[in-house]
């Protein structure tokens, strides 16, 4: 079977980490057919559109996207392509597992935390205007429909995957109506899942609690902005932004991308760590039902991380993005030629 996937390499470090990831995916033997598109400033130069029509049609057809990061201009310019794609395809659930890889020294070695972020509204609705000169209004939209949907997603995932605890993260002490509604929806869904412990923490306290002791949490569910900020905080538990994957999931389509941005400070230098996009691709490969390939990549990745010299600079290594990909592919090839008994004794 050939899996058709819409590939958006992105900009900044996007093309480098995408190329590395695609090479590793293809080395598993699974067949992919990539429909590749530029977005953002690069697409605008070519076609006059920030999100080309052909890209939208491609995702409607393939229903699966793999996406590198895309730069969003700060304080002006075109609106975020990432936010626009999530809204366009109603990718309402942003699923971000935060897990350590072995052999990466961190302050907390056993983090296994899942962040579920509402992906389509909140302050990222993009509704801003200048009321009078010097006064700007930015609207935070919270709806019962989207809040209930994201709460149901989180609890259903917890139920299916034997997770024990969910905390809803909020600021309902100040934003009584908007975050208050979000909490009411979470409480209502929580009532249907008595086997899962439900708690609520205020977002500023959550940041402090996480830094003090991330092990106290199991799953966190929250609106858009808090999810964006808290995921970057949590990336620090597992080695930094080079490690955290994400899946943008809707009822019809899914787009897989890393949590990190386009990292202009290291772009084009073969320095970026492709692990976060590769781990996002692992989520994609499982979504496509290719469990064997996913295990193969995960095992190879873990074996590479035993060798500090094969790692990228962000984790103290000397390898470039492409050499890191070579090392993962080499480990997969070694596993292929080893007898099954040897492989299973290592699993
Ligand atoms: P960033 O995530 O691009 O970079 C923050 C820091 O982490 C930088 O020092 C960077 O070098 C490092 N870093 C990030 N990814 C890395 C990797 N794979 N390997 C090694 N080091 C890595 O965040 P920043 O600088 O705030 O944003 C840059 C641009 O990216 C902005 O235009 C922003 O809008 C965009 N962005 C796009 C996202 C997306 O497409 N999903 C998500 C977040 C930001």
PDB file of N, CA and C and ligand atoms in Angstrom, residues 13 17 67-74 82 86 96 228 232 241-243 257-266 271-276 312 314, ligand 1:
ATOM      1  N   UNK A  13      14.406  26.230   9.626  1.00  0.00           N
ATOM      2  CA  UNK A  13      14.968  24.870   9.704  1.00  0.00           C
ATOM      3  C   UNK A  13      14.021  23.817   9.123  1.00  0.00           C
ATOM      4  N   UNK A  17      14.858  19.703   8.602  1.00  0.00           N
ATOM      5  CA  UNK A  17      14.314  18.636   9.452  1.00  0.00           C
ATOM      6  C   UNK A  17      13.314  17.770   8.675  1.00  0.00           C
ATOM      7  N   UNK A  67       4.163  18.430   8.503  1.00  0.00           N
ATOM      8  CA  UNK A  67       4.466  19.847   8.303  1.00  0.00           C
ATOM      9  C   UNK A  67       5.675  20.300   9.108  1.00  0.00           C
ATOM     10  N   UNK A  68       6.591  21.004   8.443  1.00  0.00           N
ATOM     11  CA  UNK A  68       7.689  21.669   9.135  1.00  0.00           C
ATOM     12  C   UNK A  68       7.214  23.014   9.653  1.00  0.00           C
ATOM     13  N   UNK A  69       8.042  23.700  10.436  1.00  0.00           N
ATOM     14  CA  UNK A  69       7.614  24.987  10.996  1.00  0.00           C
ATOM     15  C   UNK A  69       7.553  26.092   9.946  1.00  0.00           C
ATOM     16  N   UNK A  70       6.698  27.068  10.195  1.00  0.00           N
ATOM     17  CA  UNK A  70       6.540  28.194   9.270  1.00  0.00           C
ATOM     18  C   UNK A  70       6.664  29.497  10.063  1.00  0.00           C
ATOM     19  N   UNK A  71       7.478  30.392   9.562  1.00  0.00           N
ATOM     20  CA  UNK A  71       7.696  31.678  10.237  1.00  0.00           C
ATOM     21  C   UNK A  71       6.446  32.551  10.154  1.00  0.00           C
ATOM     22  N   UNK A  72       6.086  33.154  11.288  1.00  0.00           N
ATOM     23  CA  UNK A  72       4.992  34.134  11.303  1.00  0.00           C
ATOM     24  C   UNK A  72       5.596  35.491  11.662  1.00  0.00           C
ATOM     25  N   UNK A  73       5.409  36.504  10.818  1.00  0.00           N
ATOM     26  CA  UNK A  73       5.999  37.803  11.145  1.00  0.00           C
ATOM     27  C   UNK A  73       5.454  38.337  12.480  1.00  0.00           C
ATOM     28  N   UNK A  74       6.332  39.004  13.231  1.00  0.00           N
ATOM     29  CA  UNK A  74       5.938  39.500  14.561  1.00  0.00           C
ATOM     30  C   UNK A  74       5.382  40.928  14.434  1.00  0.00           C
ATOM     31  N   UNK A  82      -0.032  28.504  10.500  1.00  0.00           N
ATOM     32  CA  UNK A  82      -0.315  27.349  11.363  1.00  0.00           C
ATOM     33  C   UNK A  82      -1.735  27.431  11.913  1.00  0.00           C
ATOM     34  N   UNK A  86      -5.072  25.018  10.997  1.00  0.00           N
ATOM     35  CA  UNK A  86      -5.814  24.312  12.055  1.00  0.00           C
ATOM     36  C   UNK A  86      -7.297  24.669  11.997  1.00  0.00           C
ATOM     37  N   UNK A  96       0.059  16.731  22.435  1.00  0.00           N
ATOM     38  CA  UNK A  96       1.502  16.924  22.592  1.00  0.00           C
ATOM     39  C   UNK A  96       2.060  16.038  23.722  1.00  0.00           C
ATOM     40  N   UNK A 228      -0.024  26.574  24.173  1.00  0.00           N
ATOM     41  CA  UNK A 228       1.164  26.962  23.414  1.00  0.00           C
ATOM     42  C   UNK A 228       2.329  27.224  24.378  1.00  0.00           C
ATOM     43  N   UNK A 232       5.950  24.627  25.507  1.00  0.00           N
ATOM     44  CA  UNK A 232       7.370  24.999  25.414  1.00  0.00           C
ATOM     45  C   UNK A 232       8.052  24.838  26.777  1.00  0.00           C
ATOM     46  N   UNK A 241      13.326  22.045  22.724  1.00  0.00           N
ATOM     47  CA  UNK A 241      12.336  22.063  21.635  1.00  0.00           C
ATOM     48  C   UNK A 241      12.663  21.075  20.525  1.00  0.00           C
ATOM     49  N   UNK A 242      13.881  20.560  20.504  1.00  0.00           N
ATOM     50  CA  UNK A 242      14.243  19.571  19.492  1.00  0.00           C
ATOM     51  C   UNK A 242      13.594  18.205  19.706  1.00  0.00           C
ATOM     52  N   UNK A 243      12.765  18.072  20.771  1.00  0.00           N
ATOM     53  CA  UNK A 243      12.274  16.733  21.136  1.00  0.00           C
ATOM     54  C   UNK A 243      10.766  16.547  21.151  1.00  0.00           C
ATOM     55  N   UNK A 257       3.176  17.850  13.224  1.00  0.00           N
ATOM     56  CA  UNK A 257       4.272  18.821  13.167  1.00  0.00           C
ATOM     57  C   UNK A 257       4.946  18.878  14.526  1.00  0.00           C
ATOM     58  N   UNK A 258       6.186  19.390  14.551  1.00  0.00           N
ATOM     59  CA  UNK A 258       6.883  19.540  15.827  1.00  0.00           C
ATOM     60  C   UNK A 258       6.318  20.744  16.567  1.00  0.00           C
ATOM     61  N   UNK A 259       6.598  20.812  17.874  1.00  0.00           N
ATOM     62  CA  UNK A 259       6.151  21.962  18.656  1.00  0.00           C
ATOM     63  C   UNK A 259       6.998  23.201  18.326  1.00  0.00           C
ATOM     64  N   UNK A 260       8.254  22.985  17.948  1.00  0.00           N
ATOM     65  CA  UNK A 260       9.162  24.136  17.770  1.00  0.00           C
ATOM     66  C   UNK A 260       8.835  24.966  16.531  1.00  0.00           C
ATOM     67  N   UNK A 261       9.461  26.149  16.467  1.00  0.00           N
ATOM     68  CA  UNK A 261       9.275  27.046  15.337  1.00  0.00           C
ATOM     69  C   UNK A 261      10.379  26.904  14.305  1.00  0.00           C
ATOM     70  N   UNK A 262      10.522  27.933  13.472  1.00  0.00           N
ATOM     71  CA  UNK A 262      11.437  27.854  12.332  1.00  0.00           C
ATOM     72  C   UNK A 262      12.890  28.145  12.708  1.00  0.00           C
ATOM     73  N   UNK A 263      13.142  28.470  13.969  1.00  0.00           N
ATOM     74  CA  UNK A 263      14.497  28.654  14.508  1.00  0.00           C
ATOM     75  C   UNK A 263      15.430  29.411  13.555  1.00  0.00           C
ATOM     76  N   UNK A 264      15.116  30.677  13.254  1.00  0.00           N
ATOM     77  CA  UNK A 264      15.949  31.409  12.287  1.00  0.00           C
ATOM     78  C   UNK A 264      17.412  31.505  12.714  1.00  0.00           C
ATOM     79  N   UNK A 265      17.672  31.405  14.025  1.00  0.00           N
ATOM     80  CA  UNK A 265      19.073  31.530  14.502  1.00  0.00           C
ATOM     81  C   UNK A 265      19.964  30.382  14.027  1.00  0.00           C
ATOM     82  N   UNK A 266      19.371  29.224  13.695  1.00  0.00           N
ATOM     83  CA  UNK A 266      20.220  28.100  13.268  1.00  0.00           C
ATOM     84  C   UNK A 266      19.848  27.592  11.863  1.00  0.00           C
ATOM     85  N   UNK A 271      22.223  22.364  11.601  1.00  0.00           N
ATOM     86  CA  UNK A 271      22.397  22.252  13.054  1.00  0.00           C
ATOM     87  C   UNK A 271      21.136  21.734  13.758  1.00  0.00           C
ATOM     88  N   UNK A 272      19.992  21.847  13.076  1.00  0.00           N
ATOM     89  CA  UNK A 272      18.723  21.556  13.758  1.00  0.00           C
ATOM     90  C   UNK A 272      18.603  20.079  14.116  1.00  0.00           C
ATOM     91  N   UNK A 273      17.987  19.838  15.241  1.00  0.00           N
ATOM     92  CA  UNK A 273      17.701  18.474  15.666  1.00  0.00           C
ATOM     93  C   UNK A 273      16.371  18.039  15.028  1.00  0.00           C
ATOM     94  N   UNK A 274      16.376  17.002  14.190  1.00  0.00           N
ATOM     95  CA  UNK A 274      15.128  16.594  13.542  1.00  0.00           C
ATOM     96  C   UNK A 274      14.257  15.676  14.407  1.00  0.00           C
ATOM     97  N   UNK A 275      14.701  15.411  15.663  1.00  0.00           N
ATOM     98  CA  UNK A 275      13.989  14.417  16.487  1.00  0.00           C
ATOM     99  C   UNK A 275      12.518  14.786  16.703  1.00  0.00           C
ATOM    100  N   UNK A 276      12.240  16.086  16.924  1.00  0.00           N
ATOM    101  CA  UNK A 276      10.851  16.472  17.213  1.00  0.00           C
ATOM    102  C   UNK A 276       9.946  16.198  16.011  1.00  0.00           C
ATOM    103  N   UNK A 312      22.957  15.830  17.730  1.00  0.00           N
ATOM    104  CA  UNK A 312      23.087  17.206  17.249  1.00  0.00           C
ATOM    105  C   UNK A 312      23.562  18.118  18.393  1.00  0.00           C
ATOM    106  N   UNK A 314      22.434  20.783  19.904  1.00  0.00           N
ATOM    107  CA  UNK A 314      21.549  21.213  21.009  1.00  0.00           C
ATOM    108  C   UNK A 314      21.621  20.270  22.199  1.00  0.00           C
TER     109      UNK A 314
HETATM  110  P1  LIG B   1      11.705  28.478  17.832  1.00  0.00           P
HETATM  111  O1  LIG B   1      11.045  27.260  18.345  1.00  0.00           O
HETATM  112  O2  LIG B   1      11.848  28.607  16.368  1.00  0.00           O
HETATM  113  O3  LIG B   1      13.173  28.611  18.495  1.00  0.00           O
HETATM  114  C1  LIG B   1      13.364  28.772  19.908  1.00  0.00           C
HETATM  115  C2  LIG B   1      14.787  28.282  20.264  1.00  0.00           C
HETATM  116  O4  LIG B   1      14.814  26.847  20.184  1.00  0.00           O
HETATM  117  C3  LIG B   1      15.853  28.791  19.297  1.00  0.00           C
HETATM  118  O5  LIG B   1      17.030  29.064  20.034  1.00  0.00           O
HETATM  119  C4  LIG B   1      16.067  27.625  18.346  1.00  0.00           C
HETATM  120  O6  LIG B   1      17.373  27.576  17.788  1.00  0.00           O
HETATM  121  C5  LIG B   1      15.816  26.418  19.249  1.00  0.00           C
HETATM  122  N1  LIG B   1      15.252  25.303  18.470  1.00  0.00           N
HETATM  123  C6  LIG B   1      13.994  25.189  17.976  1.00  0.00           C
HETATM  124  N2  LIG B   1      13.857  24.064  17.308  1.00  0.00           N
HETATM  125  C7  LIG B   1      15.026  23.414  17.354  1.00  0.00           C
HETATM  126  C8  LIG B   1      15.499  22.174  16.815  1.00  0.00           C
HETATM  127  N3  LIG B   1      14.716  21.376  16.101  1.00  0.00           N
HETATM  128  N4  LIG B   1      16.785  21.836  17.055  1.00  0.00           N
HETATM  129  C9  LIG B   1      17.590  22.623  17.778  1.00  0.00           C
HETATM  130  N5  LIG B   1      17.196  23.810  18.326  1.00  0.00           N
HETATM  131  C10 LIG B   1      15.929  24.205  18.113  1.00  0.00           C
HETATM  132  O7  LIG B   1      10.877  29.716  18.415  1.00  0.00           O
HETATM  133  P2  LIG B   1      10.904  31.250  18.023  1.00  0.00           P
HETATM  134  O8  LIG B   1      12.294  31.722  17.796  1.00  0.00           O
HETATM  135  O9  LIG B   1      10.084  31.883  19.079  1.00  0.00           O
HETATM  136  O10 LIG B   1      10.068  31.335  16.665  1.00  0.00           O
HETATM  137  C11 LIG B   1      10.661  31.459  15.376  1.00  0.00           C
HETATM  138  C12 LIG B   1       9.558  31.483  14.334  1.00  0.00           C
HETATM  139  O11 LIG B   1       8.869  30.243  14.307  1.00  0.00           O
HETATM  140  C13 LIG B   1       8.478  32.554  14.555  1.00  0.00           C
HETATM  141  O12 LIG B   1       8.187  33.163  13.323  1.00  0.00           O
HETATM  142  C14 LIG B   1       7.279  31.775  15.059  1.00  0.00           C
HETATM  143  O13 LIG B   1       6.069  32.391  14.708  1.00  0.00           O
HETATM  144  C15 LIG B   1       7.458  30.471  14.303  1.00  0.00           C
HETATM  145  N6  LIG B   1       6.809  29.314  14.963  1.00  0.00           N
HETATM  146  C16 LIG B   1       6.222  28.404  14.138  1.00  0.00           C
HETATM  147  C17 LIG B   1       5.633  27.283  14.669  1.00  0.00           C
HETATM  148  C18 LIG B   1       5.013  26.305  13.722  1.00  0.00           C
HETATM  149  O14 LIG B   1       5.183  26.413  12.520  1.00  0.00           O
HETATM  150  N7  LIG B   1       4.287  25.302  14.214  1.00  0.00           N
HETATM  151  C19 LIG B   1       5.607  27.037  16.126  1.00  0.00           C
HETATM  152  C20 LIG B   1       6.308  28.019  16.894  1.00  0.00           C
HETATM  153  C21 LIG B   1       6.882  29.137  16.322  1.00  0.00           C
END
